[in-house]
Tab-separated table of C-alpha atoms in Angstrom:
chain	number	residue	atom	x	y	z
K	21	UNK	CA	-21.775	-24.645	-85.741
K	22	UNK	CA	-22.936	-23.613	-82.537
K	23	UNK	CA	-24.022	-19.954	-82.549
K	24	UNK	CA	-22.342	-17.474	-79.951
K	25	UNK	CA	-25.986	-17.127	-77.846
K	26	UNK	CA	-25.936	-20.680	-77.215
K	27	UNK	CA	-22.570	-21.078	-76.238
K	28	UNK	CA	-23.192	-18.728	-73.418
K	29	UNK	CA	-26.275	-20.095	-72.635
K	30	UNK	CA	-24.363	-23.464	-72.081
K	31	UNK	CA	-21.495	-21.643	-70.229
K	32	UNK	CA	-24.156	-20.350	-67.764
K	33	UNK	CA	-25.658	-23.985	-67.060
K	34	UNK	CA	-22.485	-25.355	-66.330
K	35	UNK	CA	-21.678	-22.644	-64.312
K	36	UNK	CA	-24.768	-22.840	-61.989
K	37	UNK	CA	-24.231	-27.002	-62.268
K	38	UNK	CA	-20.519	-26.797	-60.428
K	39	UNK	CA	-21.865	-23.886	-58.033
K	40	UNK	CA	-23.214	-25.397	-55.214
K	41	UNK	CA	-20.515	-28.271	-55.415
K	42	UNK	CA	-17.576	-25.375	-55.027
K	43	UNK	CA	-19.934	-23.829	-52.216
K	44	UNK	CA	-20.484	-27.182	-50.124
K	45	UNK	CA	-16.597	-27.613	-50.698
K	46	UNK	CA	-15.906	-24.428	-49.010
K	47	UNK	CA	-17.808	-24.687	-46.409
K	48	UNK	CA	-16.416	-28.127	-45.776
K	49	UNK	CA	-12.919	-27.042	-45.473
K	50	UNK	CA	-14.126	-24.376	-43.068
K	51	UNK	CA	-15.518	-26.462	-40.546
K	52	UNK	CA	-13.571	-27.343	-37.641
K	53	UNK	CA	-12.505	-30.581	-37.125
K	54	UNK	CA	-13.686	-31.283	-33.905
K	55	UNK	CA	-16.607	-30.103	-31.888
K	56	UNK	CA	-17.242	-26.649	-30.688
K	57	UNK	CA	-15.168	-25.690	-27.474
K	58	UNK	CA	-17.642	-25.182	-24.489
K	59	UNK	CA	-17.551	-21.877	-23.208
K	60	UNK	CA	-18.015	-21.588	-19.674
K	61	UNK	CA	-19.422	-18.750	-17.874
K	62	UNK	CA	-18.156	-17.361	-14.433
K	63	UNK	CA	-20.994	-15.921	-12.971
K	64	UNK	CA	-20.815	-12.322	-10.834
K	65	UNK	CA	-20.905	-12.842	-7.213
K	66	UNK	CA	-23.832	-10.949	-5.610
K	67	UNK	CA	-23.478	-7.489	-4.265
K	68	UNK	CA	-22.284	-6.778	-0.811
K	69	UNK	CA	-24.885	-5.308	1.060
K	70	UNK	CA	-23.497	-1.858	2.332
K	71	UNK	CA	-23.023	-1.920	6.231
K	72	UNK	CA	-26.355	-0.802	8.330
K	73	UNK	CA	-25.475	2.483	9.865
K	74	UNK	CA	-27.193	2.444	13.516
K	75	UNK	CA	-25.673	5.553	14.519
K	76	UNK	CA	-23.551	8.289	12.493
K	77	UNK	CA	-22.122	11.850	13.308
K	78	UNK	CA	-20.975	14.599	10.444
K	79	UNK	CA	-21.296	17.939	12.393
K	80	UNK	CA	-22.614	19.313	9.324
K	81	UNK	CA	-25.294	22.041	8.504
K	82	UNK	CA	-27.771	23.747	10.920
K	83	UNK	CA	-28.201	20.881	13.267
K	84	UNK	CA	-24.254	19.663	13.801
K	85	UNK	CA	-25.350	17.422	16.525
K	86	UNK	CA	-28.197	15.043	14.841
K	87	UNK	CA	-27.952	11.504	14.184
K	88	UNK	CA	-27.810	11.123	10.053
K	89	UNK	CA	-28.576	8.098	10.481
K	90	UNK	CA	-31.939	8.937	11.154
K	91	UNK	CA	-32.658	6.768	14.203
K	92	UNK	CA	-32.692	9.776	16.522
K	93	UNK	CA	-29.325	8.942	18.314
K	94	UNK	CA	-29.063	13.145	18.607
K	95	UNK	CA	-25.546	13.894	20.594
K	96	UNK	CA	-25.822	16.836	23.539
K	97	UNK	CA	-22.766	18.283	24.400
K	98	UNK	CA	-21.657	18.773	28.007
K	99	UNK	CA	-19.161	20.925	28.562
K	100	UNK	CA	-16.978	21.723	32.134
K	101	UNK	CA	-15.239	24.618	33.273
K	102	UNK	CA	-16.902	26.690	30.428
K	103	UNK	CA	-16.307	24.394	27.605
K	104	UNK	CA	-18.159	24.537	24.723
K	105	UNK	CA	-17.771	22.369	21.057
K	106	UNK	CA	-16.233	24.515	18.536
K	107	UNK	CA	-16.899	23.329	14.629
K	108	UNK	CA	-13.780	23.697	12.202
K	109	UNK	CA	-13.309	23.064	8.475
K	110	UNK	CA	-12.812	19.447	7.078
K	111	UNK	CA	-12.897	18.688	3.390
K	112	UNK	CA	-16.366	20.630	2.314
K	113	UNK	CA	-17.750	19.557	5.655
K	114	UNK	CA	-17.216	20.454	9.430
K	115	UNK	CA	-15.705	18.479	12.231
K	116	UNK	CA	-15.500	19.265	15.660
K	117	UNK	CA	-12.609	20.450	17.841
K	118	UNK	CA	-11.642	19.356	21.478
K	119	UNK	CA	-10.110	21.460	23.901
K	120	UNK	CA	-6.409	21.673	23.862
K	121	UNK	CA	-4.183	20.140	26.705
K	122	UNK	CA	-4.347	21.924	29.689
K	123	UNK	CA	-1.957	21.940	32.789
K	124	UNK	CA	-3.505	24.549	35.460
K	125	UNK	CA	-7.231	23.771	36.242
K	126	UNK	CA	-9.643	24.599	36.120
K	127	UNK	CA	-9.051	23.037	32.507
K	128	UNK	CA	-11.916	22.997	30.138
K	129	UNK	CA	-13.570	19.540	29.651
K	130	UNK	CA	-16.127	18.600	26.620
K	131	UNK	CA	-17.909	15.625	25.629
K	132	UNK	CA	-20.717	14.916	23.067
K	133	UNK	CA	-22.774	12.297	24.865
K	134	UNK	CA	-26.346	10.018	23.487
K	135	UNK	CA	-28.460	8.565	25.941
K	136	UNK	CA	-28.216	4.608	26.230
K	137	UNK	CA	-30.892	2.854	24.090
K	138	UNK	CA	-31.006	-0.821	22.845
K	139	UNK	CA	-29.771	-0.253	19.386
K	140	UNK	CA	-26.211	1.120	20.444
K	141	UNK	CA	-25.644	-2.073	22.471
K	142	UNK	CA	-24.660	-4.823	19.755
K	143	UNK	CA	-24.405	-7.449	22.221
K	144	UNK	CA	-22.168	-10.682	20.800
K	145	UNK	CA	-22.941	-9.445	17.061
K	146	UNK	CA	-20.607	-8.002	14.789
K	147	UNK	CA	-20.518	-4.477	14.670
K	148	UNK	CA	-18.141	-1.415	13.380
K	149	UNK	CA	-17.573	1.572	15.046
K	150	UNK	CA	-14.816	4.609	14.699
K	151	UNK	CA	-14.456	8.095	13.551
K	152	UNK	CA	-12.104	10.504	11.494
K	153	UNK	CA	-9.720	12.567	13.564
K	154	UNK	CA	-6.963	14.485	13.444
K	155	UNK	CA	-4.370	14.902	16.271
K	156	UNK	CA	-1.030	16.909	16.627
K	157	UNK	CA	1.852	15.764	18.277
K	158	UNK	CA	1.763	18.706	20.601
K	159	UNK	CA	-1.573	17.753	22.159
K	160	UNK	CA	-0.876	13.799	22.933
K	161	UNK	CA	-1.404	12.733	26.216
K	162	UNK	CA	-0.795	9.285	28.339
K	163	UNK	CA	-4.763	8.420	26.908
K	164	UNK	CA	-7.724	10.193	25.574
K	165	UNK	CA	-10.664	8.628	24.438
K	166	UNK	CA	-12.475	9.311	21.176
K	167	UNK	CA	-15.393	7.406	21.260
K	168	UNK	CA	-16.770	4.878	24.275
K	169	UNK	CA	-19.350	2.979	25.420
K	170	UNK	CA	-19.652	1.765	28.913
K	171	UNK	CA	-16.686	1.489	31.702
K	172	UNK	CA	-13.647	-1.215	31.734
K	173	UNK	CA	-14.180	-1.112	35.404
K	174	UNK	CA	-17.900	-1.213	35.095
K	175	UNK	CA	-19.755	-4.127	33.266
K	176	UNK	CA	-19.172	-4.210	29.464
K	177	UNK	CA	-17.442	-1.696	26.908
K	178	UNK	CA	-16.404	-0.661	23.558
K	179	UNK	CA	-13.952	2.091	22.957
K	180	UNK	CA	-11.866	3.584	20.250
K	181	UNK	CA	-8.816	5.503	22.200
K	182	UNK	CA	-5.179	7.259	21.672
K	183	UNK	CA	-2.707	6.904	24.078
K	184	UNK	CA	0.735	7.748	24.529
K	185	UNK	CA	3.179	10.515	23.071
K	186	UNK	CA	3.309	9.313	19.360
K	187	UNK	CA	-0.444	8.798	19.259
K	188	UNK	CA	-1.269	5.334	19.021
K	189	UNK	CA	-5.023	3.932	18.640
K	190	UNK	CA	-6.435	1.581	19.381
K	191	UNK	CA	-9.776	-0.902	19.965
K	192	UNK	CA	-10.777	-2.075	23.245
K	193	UNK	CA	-13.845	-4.626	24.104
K	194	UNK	CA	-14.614	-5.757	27.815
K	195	UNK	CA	-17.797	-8.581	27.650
K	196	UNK	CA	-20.163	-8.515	30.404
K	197	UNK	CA	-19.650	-11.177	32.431
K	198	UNK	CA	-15.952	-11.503	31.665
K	199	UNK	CA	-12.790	-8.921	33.539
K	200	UNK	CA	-10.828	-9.369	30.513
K	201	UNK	CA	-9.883	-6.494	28.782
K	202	UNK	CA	-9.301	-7.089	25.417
K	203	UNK	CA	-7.109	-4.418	23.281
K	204	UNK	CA	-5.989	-4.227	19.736
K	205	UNK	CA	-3.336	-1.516	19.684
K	206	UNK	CA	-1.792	-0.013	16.438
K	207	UNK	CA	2.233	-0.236	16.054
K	208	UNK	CA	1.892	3.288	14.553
K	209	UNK	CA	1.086	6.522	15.058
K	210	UNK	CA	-1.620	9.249	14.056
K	211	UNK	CA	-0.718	12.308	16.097
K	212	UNK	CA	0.886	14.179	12.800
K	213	UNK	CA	-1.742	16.789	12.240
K	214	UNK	CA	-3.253	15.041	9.473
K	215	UNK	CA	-6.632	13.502	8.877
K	216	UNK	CA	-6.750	9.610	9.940
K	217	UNK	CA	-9.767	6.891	9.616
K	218	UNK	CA	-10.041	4.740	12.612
K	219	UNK	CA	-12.205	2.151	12.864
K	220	UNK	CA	-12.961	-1.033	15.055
K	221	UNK	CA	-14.330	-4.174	13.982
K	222	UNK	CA	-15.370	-6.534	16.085
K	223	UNK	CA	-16.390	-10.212	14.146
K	224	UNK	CA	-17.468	-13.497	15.802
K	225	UNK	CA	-14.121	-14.214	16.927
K	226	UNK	CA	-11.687	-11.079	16.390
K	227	UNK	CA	-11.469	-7.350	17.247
K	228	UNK	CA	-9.666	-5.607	14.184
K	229	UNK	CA	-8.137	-2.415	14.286
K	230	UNK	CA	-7.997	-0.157	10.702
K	231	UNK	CA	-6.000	2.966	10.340
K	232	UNK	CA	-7.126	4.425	6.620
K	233	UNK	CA	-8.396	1.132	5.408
K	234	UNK	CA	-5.696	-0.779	6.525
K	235	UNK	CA	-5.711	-3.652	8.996
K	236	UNK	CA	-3.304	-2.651	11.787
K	237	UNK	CA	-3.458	-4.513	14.913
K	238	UNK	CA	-6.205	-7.764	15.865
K	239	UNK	CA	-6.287	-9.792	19.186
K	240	UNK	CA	-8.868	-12.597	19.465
K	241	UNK	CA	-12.003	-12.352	21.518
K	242	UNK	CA	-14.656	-14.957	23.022
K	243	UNK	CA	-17.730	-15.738	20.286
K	244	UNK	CA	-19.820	-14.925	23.480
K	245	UNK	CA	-18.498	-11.368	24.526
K	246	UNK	CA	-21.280	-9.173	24.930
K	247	UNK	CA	-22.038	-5.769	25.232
K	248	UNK	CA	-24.976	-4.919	26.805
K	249	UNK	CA	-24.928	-2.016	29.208
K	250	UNK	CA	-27.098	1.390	30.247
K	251	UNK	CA	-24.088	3.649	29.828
K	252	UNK	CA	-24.132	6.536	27.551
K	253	UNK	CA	-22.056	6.806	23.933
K	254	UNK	CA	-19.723	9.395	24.887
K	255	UNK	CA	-17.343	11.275	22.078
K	256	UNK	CA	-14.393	13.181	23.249
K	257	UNK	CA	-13.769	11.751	26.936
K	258	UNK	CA	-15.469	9.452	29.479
K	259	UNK	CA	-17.588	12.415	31.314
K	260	UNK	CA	-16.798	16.198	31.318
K	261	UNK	CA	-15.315	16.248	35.219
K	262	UNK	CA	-11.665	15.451	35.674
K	263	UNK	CA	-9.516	12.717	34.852
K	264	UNK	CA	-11.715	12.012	31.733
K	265	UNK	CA	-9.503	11.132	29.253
K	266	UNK	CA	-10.245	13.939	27.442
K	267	UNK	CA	-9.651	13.484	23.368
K	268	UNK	CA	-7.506	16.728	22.617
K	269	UNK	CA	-7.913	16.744	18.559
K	270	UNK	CA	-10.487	17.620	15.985
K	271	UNK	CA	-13.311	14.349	15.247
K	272	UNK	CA	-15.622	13.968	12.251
K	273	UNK	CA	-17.538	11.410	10.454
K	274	UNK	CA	-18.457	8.991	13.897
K	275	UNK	CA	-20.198	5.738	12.888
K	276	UNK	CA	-21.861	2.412	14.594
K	277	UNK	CA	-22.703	0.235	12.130
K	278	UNK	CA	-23.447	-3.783	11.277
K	279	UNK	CA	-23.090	-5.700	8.711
């Protein structure tokens, strides 16, 4: 009769003997059926390059007028009838303020104005431009201009203007060798007294108005409008003598800038 030491030691070879059957069994019923599903892989879309600033105006620190840009656009203000640019609070920044409507002259008259130079004419290339302002509905006028370059009645423009009692903006774009006037104005409007983002984007074919981020008004334009003129970049009005359109709120944060 078999003694207890080799009845385990027979135990033990059987069990190592049906082992790797049970393990190959396992693994068999574990396998799936079919091949492996392909997994495909979206890949991330390159960055966006951020826009080219070729001009840019905060009013902040010791030199409020410099370009931050740091392409030397540097703004000089001009003032008429004693004018002169006063710098109020905005966010943790400064902005500057206009002079308020005024219906006796001699009425003050101010304007921040850069000298013409190549790089602030974008010819027939896209380009942004706009500021941050903020208006009251006590100081609208029939039209005051934030931010232009160049004369509608004069060769080529682009301006960023608010017209009318309720404050509406809008884009404009005149090409040089075109007297089409080409305007993208806003169904609403800004004069509230609070802080609004304007800008004006011009693309191959389109001039695009945005009020705080938003599309708001577009009208088409030739692929060929150009502007291309010796006129200064004026902020606040078209000159500091009368009838200049004269912008009546607070500005901040001015750009030019392509894509």
């Amino acid at each position: 009769m078999p003694s207890t030491l080799t009845r385990r030691r027979a135990a033990v070879i059987a069990l190592l003997v049906l082992l790797p059957a049970a393990v190959l069994a396992a693994g068999t019923a574990l396998r799936p059926a079919g091949p492996a599903p392909a997994v495909w892989v979206t890949p991330a879309a390159p960055p966006v390059p951020p826009p080219l600033l070729l001009a840019g105006y905060d009013f902040d620190g010791p030199r409020p007028w410099d370009d931050v840009s740091r392409h030397g656009h540097h703004l000089t203000p001009f003032g008429g009838n004693r004018a002169r640019p006063r710098r109020v609070p905005h966010g943790a920044g400064r902005a500057v303020q206009f002079p308020r409507p005024c219906d006796r002259e001699p009425c003050p008259r101010l304007i921040l104005r850069v000298p013409s130079t190549p790089a602030l004419n974008p010819g027939a290339a896209p380009f942004s431009y706009g500021a941050t302002v903020r208006l009251s509905a006590r100081d609208t006028t029939a039209g005051q201009n934030v931010l232009q370059k160049g004369y509608a009645a004069e060769g080529s423009q682009y301006k960023l203007q608010i017209d009318g009692r309720r404050g509406h903006p809008s884009c404009v774009m005149r090409g040089e060798d075109s007297r089409a006037i080409h305007v993208a104005l806003a169904p609403i409007g800004v004069a509230d007294g609070d802080w609004h983002r304007l800008e004006c984007r011009r693309t191959r074919t389109d001039l695009i108005l945005l009020v705080d981020g938003s599309p708001h008004a577009a009208v088409r334009i030739p692929p060929g409008l150009r502007v291309d003129n010796a006129m200064s970049l004026n902020i606040g009005g078209k000159s500091a003598h009368a009838h200049n359109d004269q912008f009546h709120g607070a500005v901040d944060d001015i750009f030019l800038s392509k894509p």
